[in-house]
PDB file of C-alpha atoms in Angstrom:
ATOM      1  CA  MET A  73     124.281  43.149  96.712  1.00 39.00           C
ATOM      2  CA  THR A  74     123.948  46.949  96.854  1.00 46.00           C
ATOM      3  CA  ASP A  75     126.526  49.472  97.864  1.00 47.00           C
ATOM      4  CA  ASP A  76     125.114  51.621 100.705  1.00 49.00           C
ATOM      5  CA  SER A  77     128.267  53.652 101.228  1.00 49.00           C
ATOM      6  CA  PRO A  78     127.973  57.461 101.429  1.00 52.00           C
ATOM      7  CA  LEU A  79     129.760  57.727  98.071  1.00 55.00           C
ATOM      8  CA  HIS A  80     127.098  55.691  96.281  1.00 57.00           C
ATOM      9  CA  HIS A  81     125.562  57.724  93.471  1.00 66.00           C
ATOM     10  CA  GLN A  82     121.776  57.602  93.349  1.00 69.00           C
ATOM     11  CA  PRO A  83     120.113  58.640  90.104  1.00 82.00           C
ATOM     12  CA  LEU A  84     118.102  61.831  90.551  1.00 86.00           C
ATOM     13  CA  SER A  85     114.439  61.831  89.622  1.00 90.00           C
ATOM     14  CA  ARG A  86     112.795  64.648  87.685  1.00 92.00           C
ATOM     15  CA  LEU A  87     111.271  65.906  90.925  1.00 93.00           C
ATOM     16  CA  ASP A  88     114.709  65.998  92.568  1.00 92.00           C
ATOM     17  CA  ARG A  89     116.173  67.910  89.610  1.00 93.00           C
ATOM     18  CA  ALA A  90     113.203  70.308  89.746  1.00 94.00           C
ATOM     19  CA  ARG A  91     113.793  70.928  93.470  1.00 94.00           C
ATOM     20  CA  ILE A  92     117.455  71.688  92.762  1.00 94.00           C
ATOM     21  CA  ALA A  93     116.506  74.012  89.889  1.00 94.00           C
ATOM     22  CA  LEU A  94     113.978  75.776  92.145  1.00 94.00           C
ATOM     23  CA  ALA A  95     116.658  76.246  94.800  1.00 94.00           C
ATOM     24  CA  GLY A  96     118.882  77.786  92.108  1.00 94.00           C
ATOM     25  CA  MET A  97     116.108  80.175  91.055  1.00 93.00           C
ATOM     26  CA  ARG A  98     115.439  81.210  94.667  1.00 93.00           C
ATOM     27  CA  TYR A  99     119.160  81.805  95.195  1.00 93.00           C
ATOM     28  CA  ASP A 100     119.254  83.883  91.996  1.00 90.00           C
ATOM     29  CA  PHE A 101     116.269  85.895  93.278  1.00 87.00           C
ATOM     30  CA  TRP A 102     118.008  86.713  96.573  1.00 87.00           C
ATOM     31  CA  LEU A 103     121.205  87.610  94.727  1.00 86.00           C
ATOM     32  CA  ASP A 104     119.221  89.886  92.418  1.00 81.00           C
ATOM     33  CA  LEU A 105     117.714  91.687  95.396  1.00 78.00           C
ATOM     34  CA  ARG A 106     121.259  92.328  96.605  1.00 79.00           C
ATOM     35  CA  TYR A 107     122.078  94.031  93.249  1.00 73.00           C
ATOM     36  CA  THR A 108     124.481  91.303  92.141  1.00 80.00           C
ATOM     37  CA  PRO A 109     125.347  91.668  88.436  1.00 79.00           C
ATOM     38  CA  ARG A 110     123.749  89.123  86.110  1.00 83.00           C
ATOM     39  CA  ARG A 111     127.011  87.432  85.104  1.00 89.00           C
ATOM     40  CA  ARG A 112     128.056  86.949  88.736  1.00 87.00           C
ATOM     41  CA  ARG A 113     124.559  85.667  89.649  1.00 88.00           C
ATOM     42  CA  ARG A 114     124.762  83.104  86.847  1.00 93.00           C
ATOM     43  CA  GLU A 115     128.178  81.913  88.065  1.00 93.00           C
ATOM     44  CA  LEU A 116     126.979  81.576  91.656  1.00 93.00           C
ATOM     45  CA  ARG A 117     123.719  79.866  90.643  1.00 94.00           C
ATOM     46  CA  THR A 118     125.597  77.382  88.429  1.00 95.00           C
ATOM     47  CA  GLU A 119     128.009  76.620  91.246  1.00 95.00           C
ATOM     48  CA  LEU A 120     125.160  76.076  93.712  1.00 94.00           C
ATOM     49  CA  THR A 121     123.180  73.770  91.432  1.00 94.00           C
ATOM     50  CA  ALA A 122     126.305  71.745  90.560  1.00 94.00           C
ATOM     51  CA  ASN A 123     127.167  71.335  94.238  1.00 94.00           C
ATOM     52  CA  LEU A 124     123.571  70.455  95.123  1.00 93.00           C
ATOM     53  CA  THR A 125     123.379  67.896  92.329  1.00 93.00           C
ATOM     54  CA  GLU A 126     126.606  66.263  93.463  1.00 93.00           C
ATOM     55  CA  ALA A 127     125.518  66.226  97.106  1.00 92.00           C
ATOM     56  CA  ALA A 128     122.019  64.988  96.225  1.00 92.00           C
ATOM     57  CA  GLU A 129     123.491  62.018  94.351  1.00 90.00           C
ATOM     58  CA  ARG A 130     125.387  61.065  97.500  1.00 91.00           C
ATOM     59  CA  VAL A 131     122.964  61.845 100.345  1.00 91.00           C
ATOM     60  CA  GLY A 132     119.629  62.694  98.734  1.00 90.00           C
ATOM     61  CA  VAL A 133     118.019  65.980  97.793  1.00 91.00           C
ATOM     62  CA  ALA A 134     116.360  66.690 101.138  1.00 91.00           C
ATOM     63  CA  GLN A 135     119.615  66.369 103.051  1.00 93.00           C
ATOM     64  CA  ALA A 136     121.566  68.303 100.397  1.00 92.00           C
ATOM     65  CA  LEU A 137     119.107  71.220 100.557  1.00 91.00           C
ATOM     66  CA  ALA A 138     119.094  71.115 104.357  1.00 93.00           C
ATOM     67  CA  GLY A 139     122.890  71.237 104.323  1.00 92.00           C
ATOM     68  CA  VAL A 140     122.858  74.475 102.331  1.00 91.00           C
ATOM     69  CA  GLY A 141     120.679  76.286 104.846  1.00 91.00           C
ATOM     70  CA  SER A 142     118.906  79.540 104.096  1.00 92.00           C
ATOM     71  CA  LEU A 143     119.470  80.680 100.524  1.00 91.00           C
ATOM     72  CA  ARG A 144     118.734  84.277 101.544  1.00 90.00           C
ATOM     73  CA  VAL A 145     121.462  84.202 104.190  1.00 91.00           C
ATOM     74  CA  MET A 146     123.856  82.503 101.788  1.00 91.00           C
ATOM     75  CA  ALA A 147     123.227  85.220  99.180  1.00 89.00           C
ATOM     76  CA  ALA A 148     123.874  87.904 101.793  1.00 87.00           C
ATOM     77  CA  GLU A 149     127.119  86.240 102.879  1.00 87.00           C
ATOM     78  CA  THR A 150     128.301  85.569  99.324  1.00 85.00           C
ATOM     79  CA  THR A 151     127.880  89.096  98.018  1.00 79.00           C
ATOM     80  CA  ARG A 152     128.472  92.406  99.610  1.00 70.00           C
ATOM     81  CA  PRO A 153     126.853  95.185  97.588  1.00 60.00           C
ATOM     82  CA  ASP A 154     128.999  98.185  96.823  1.00 59.00           C
ATOM     83  CA  GLU A 155     127.334 100.869  98.926  1.00 58.00           C
ATOM     84  CA  ALA A 156     128.901 103.600  96.812  1.00 55.00           C
ATOM     85  CA  ALA A 157     127.513 102.246  93.540  1.00 62.00           C
ATOM     86  CA  PRO A 158     124.221 103.576  92.191  1.00 65.00           C
ATOM     87  CA  ARG A 159     121.360 101.072  92.276  1.00 75.00           C
ATOM     88  CA  TRP A 160     120.197 101.503  88.682  1.00 78.00           C
ATOM     89  CA  TYR A 161     118.017  98.414  88.592  1.00 77.00           C
ATOM     90  CA  ALA A 162     116.123  99.359  91.746  1.00 80.00           C
ATOM     91  CA  GLY A 163     115.809 102.949  90.514  1.00 87.00           C
ATOM     92  CA  THR A 164     114.382 101.814  87.184  1.00 88.00           C
ATOM     93  CA  VAL A 165     111.830  99.540  88.823  1.00 88.00           C
ATOM     94  CA  ALA A 166     110.812 102.240  91.305  1.00 91.00           C
ATOM     95  CA  GLY A 167     110.546 104.835  88.515  1.00 94.00           C
ATOM     96  CA  LEU A 168     108.360 102.570  86.368  1.00 94.00           C
ATOM     97  CA  THR A 169     106.187 101.796  89.377  1.00 95.00           C
ATOM     98  CA  ALA A 170     105.826 105.510  90.174  1.00 96.00           C
ATOM     99  CA  PHE A 171     104.977 106.272  86.536  1.00 96.00           C
ATOM    100  CA  THR A 172     102.313 103.543  86.483  1.00 96.00           C
ATOM    101  CA  GLY A 173     100.870 104.760  89.785  1.00 96.00           C
ATOM    102  CA  ALA A 174     100.758 108.364  88.570  1.00 95.00           C
ATOM    103  CA  LEU A 175      98.999 107.335  85.365  1.00 94.00           C
ATOM    104  CA  PHE A 176      96.499 105.276  87.353  1.00 96.00           C
ATOM    105  CA  LEU A 177      95.782 108.253  89.634  1.00 94.00           C
ATOM    106  CA  LEU A 178      95.383 110.479  86.569  1.00 93.00           C
ATOM    107  CA  LEU A 179      92.955 107.979  85.050  1.00 93.00           C
ATOM    108  CA  VAL A 180      90.880 107.804  88.251  1.00 94.00           C
ATOM    109  CA  GLN A 181      90.771 111.592  88.491  1.00 93.00           C
ATOM    110  CA  THR A 182      89.863 111.882  84.803  1.00 92.00           C
ATOM    111  CA  PHE A 183      86.876 109.575  85.175  1.00 92.00           C
ATOM    112  CA  SER A 184      85.812 111.297  88.380  1.00 93.00           C
ATOM    113  CA  TYR A 185      85.915 114.682  86.639  1.00 92.00           C
ATOM    114  CA  LEU A 186      84.098 113.247  83.620  1.00 91.00           C
ATOM    115  CA  GLU A 187      81.377 111.843  85.865  1.00 92.00           C
ATOM    116  CA  GLY A 188      80.954 115.208  87.578  1.00 91.00           C
ATOM    117  CA  VAL A 189      80.592 117.058  84.270  1.00 90.00           C
ATOM    118  CA  LEU A 190      78.090 114.530  82.945  1.00 88.00           C
ATOM    119  CA  ASP A 191      76.085 114.561  86.201  1.00 90.00           C
ATOM    120  CA  SER A 192      75.843 118.354  86.017  1.00 89.00           C
ATOM    121  CA  GLU A 193      74.199 117.977  82.594  1.00 87.00           C
ATOM    122  CA  VAL A 194      76.224 120.829  81.106  1.00 88.00           C
ATOM    123  CA  VAL A 195      75.819 121.109  77.352  1.00 89.00           C
ATOM    124  CA  GLY A 196      78.891 122.305  75.484  1.00 90.00           C
ATOM    125  CA  GLU A 197      82.594 122.314  76.194  1.00 91.00           C
ATOM    126  CA  VAL A 198      84.105 122.276  79.693  1.00 92.00           C
ATOM    127  CA  SER A 199      87.869 122.333  80.348  1.00 91.00           C
ATOM    128  CA  SER A 200      89.976 122.122  83.479  1.00 91.00           C
ATOM    129  CA  SER A 201      93.211 120.814  84.922  1.00 89.00           C
ATOM    130  CA  LEU A 202      93.528 118.100  87.557  1.00 88.00           C
ATOM    131  CA  PHE A 203      95.407 118.452  90.828  1.00 88.00           C
ATOM    132  CA  PRO A 204      98.331 117.638  91.334  1.00 88.00           C
ATOM    133  CA  PHE A 205      98.913 117.185  87.604  1.00 89.00           C
ATOM    134  CA  VAL A 206     100.080 120.673  86.691  1.00 87.00           C
ATOM    135  CA  TRP A 207      99.689 121.490  82.972  1.00 90.00           C
ATOM    136  CA  THR A 208      97.151 118.694  82.540  1.00 91.00           C
ATOM    137  CA  GLU A 209      94.231 119.696  80.388  1.00 92.00           C
ATOM    138  CA  ILE A 210      90.970 117.744  80.312  1.00 93.00           C
ATOM    139  CA  THR A 211      88.183 118.803  77.981  1.00 93.00           C
ATOM    140  CA  VAL A 212      84.660 117.354  77.963  1.00 92.00           C
ATOM    141  CA  ILE A 213      82.278 118.170  75.108  1.00 91.00           C
ATOM    142  CA  SER A 214      78.718 117.096  75.783  1.00 89.00           C
ATOM    143  CA  GLY A 215      75.617 117.520  73.716  1.00 85.00           C
ATOM    144  CA  GLU A 216      72.263 116.005  72.917  1.00 84.00           C
ATOM    145  CA  ASP A 217      73.800 113.106  70.989  1.00 87.00           C
ATOM    146  CA  GLY A 218      76.484 112.069  73.532  1.00 88.00           C
ATOM    147  CA  PHE A 219      79.825 113.256  74.786  1.00 90.00           C
ATOM    148  CA  GLU A 220      83.521 113.074  74.059  1.00 92.00           C
ATOM    149  CA  PHE A 221      86.534 113.953  76.120  1.00 90.00           C
ATOM    150  CA  PHE A 222      90.189 114.705  75.528  1.00 91.00           C
ATOM    151  CA  ILE A 223      93.072 114.700  77.959  1.00 92.00           C
ATOM    152  CA  ALA A 224      96.603 116.038  77.660  1.00 91.00           C
ATOM    153  CA  PRO A 225      98.429 114.517  80.654  1.00 88.00           C
ATOM    154  CA  GLY A 226     101.302 116.991  80.840  1.00 89.00           C
ATOM    155  CA  PRO A 227     104.782 116.161  82.152  1.00 93.00           C
ATOM    156  CA  VAL A 228     103.964 115.386  85.810  1.00 93.00           C
ATOM    157  CA  PRO A 229     103.816 111.543  85.585  1.00 93.00           C
ATOM    158  CA  LEU A 230     107.136 111.431  83.733  1.00 94.00           C
ATOM    159  CA  VAL A 231     108.832 113.966  86.026  1.00 95.00           C
ATOM    160  CA  PHE A 232     107.540 112.091  89.082  1.00 95.00           C
ATOM    161  CA  ALA A 233     108.946 108.808  87.690  1.00 95.00           C
ATOM    162  CA  VAL A 234     112.362 110.348  87.002  1.00 95.00           C
ATOM    163  CA  VAL A 235     112.549 111.906  90.482  1.00 95.00           C
ATOM    164  CA  VAL A 236     111.588 108.636  92.196  1.00 94.00           C
ATOM    165  CA  ALA A 237     114.084 106.684  90.060  1.00 91.00           C
ATOM    166  CA  ALA A 238     116.865 109.133  90.947  1.00 91.00           C
ATOM    167  CA  LEU A 239     116.029 109.063  94.663  1.00 90.00           C
ATOM    168  CA  VAL A 240     116.116 105.265  94.736  1.00 86.00           C
ATOM    169  CA  ALA A 241     119.189 104.833  92.499  1.00 85.00           C
ATOM    170  CA  ARG A 242     121.121 107.640  94.245  1.00 82.00           C
ATOM    171  CA  PRO A 243     123.670 108.274  91.465  1.00 82.00           C
ATOM    172  CA  TRP A 244     125.355 111.010  93.517  1.00 79.00           C
ATOM    173  CA  ARG A 245     126.860 108.290  95.742  1.00 70.00           C
ATOM    174  CA  ALA A 246     129.208 107.321  92.911  1.00 69.00           C
ATOM    175  CA  LEU A 247     130.329 110.937  92.518  1.00 71.00           C
ATOM    176  CA  ARG A 248     130.916 111.280  96.243  1.00 62.00           C
ATOM    177  CA  SER A 249     132.972 108.056  96.400  1.00 57.00           C
ATOM    178  CA  ARG A 250     135.099 109.185  93.432  1.00 56.00           C
ATOM    179  CA  ALA A 251     135.775 112.533  95.079  1.00 57.00           C
ATOM    180  CA  ALA A 252     136.792 110.790  98.307  1.00 56.00           C
ATOM    181  CA  ASP A 253     139.148 108.376  96.475  1.00 54.00           C
ATOM    182  CA  PRO A 254     142.582 110.038  96.196  1.00 54.00           C
ATOM    183  CA  ALA A 255     143.505 107.781  93.248  1.00 54.00           C
ATOM    184  CA  THR A 256     140.789 109.363  91.081  1.00 48.00           C
ATOM    185  CA  ALA A 257     141.270 112.953  92.241  1.00 47.00           C
ATOM    186  CA  LEU A 258     142.978 115.344  89.867  1.00 50.00           C
ATOM    187  CA  HIS A 259     146.120 117.043  91.123  1.00 44.00           C
TER     188      HIS A 259
END
């Protein structure tokens, strides 16, 4: 005789536990995109997986996951990002992406310039800078026995990355919110 009551605990299979863990990771992802601090994300993810595990033992994993609804919506409802706080994580990612993109563009332009010099069959040393990389110096030395080239990239990729990171993070929002808060203003 089996107990088919709603409080009957069914053992969870490895697949069921994996589905619950995947739901926790997706929830963590949506929380991360909403700039939720790591400690708070861990707390919320642990709470979700514990609740899902308990519900899955009673009603099954499919029904437990369906009962939660959209994890993206739940993350948005659970956390409200502080609009006045700088978004350092997003700024860092955007800055690194901009730096990588600028270096890639510099590399493409370097090889294009190198190809042009070699196609012109100039013998000797040729130097130039590359637009828009101000203060970049590329030197190609070609001769009868081959060629070599040197590049000094200059500060443009790094400056571009810092500017993009600052524009995305918007640290001035924290200064503006402090100035507007009478509790932090000096008398």
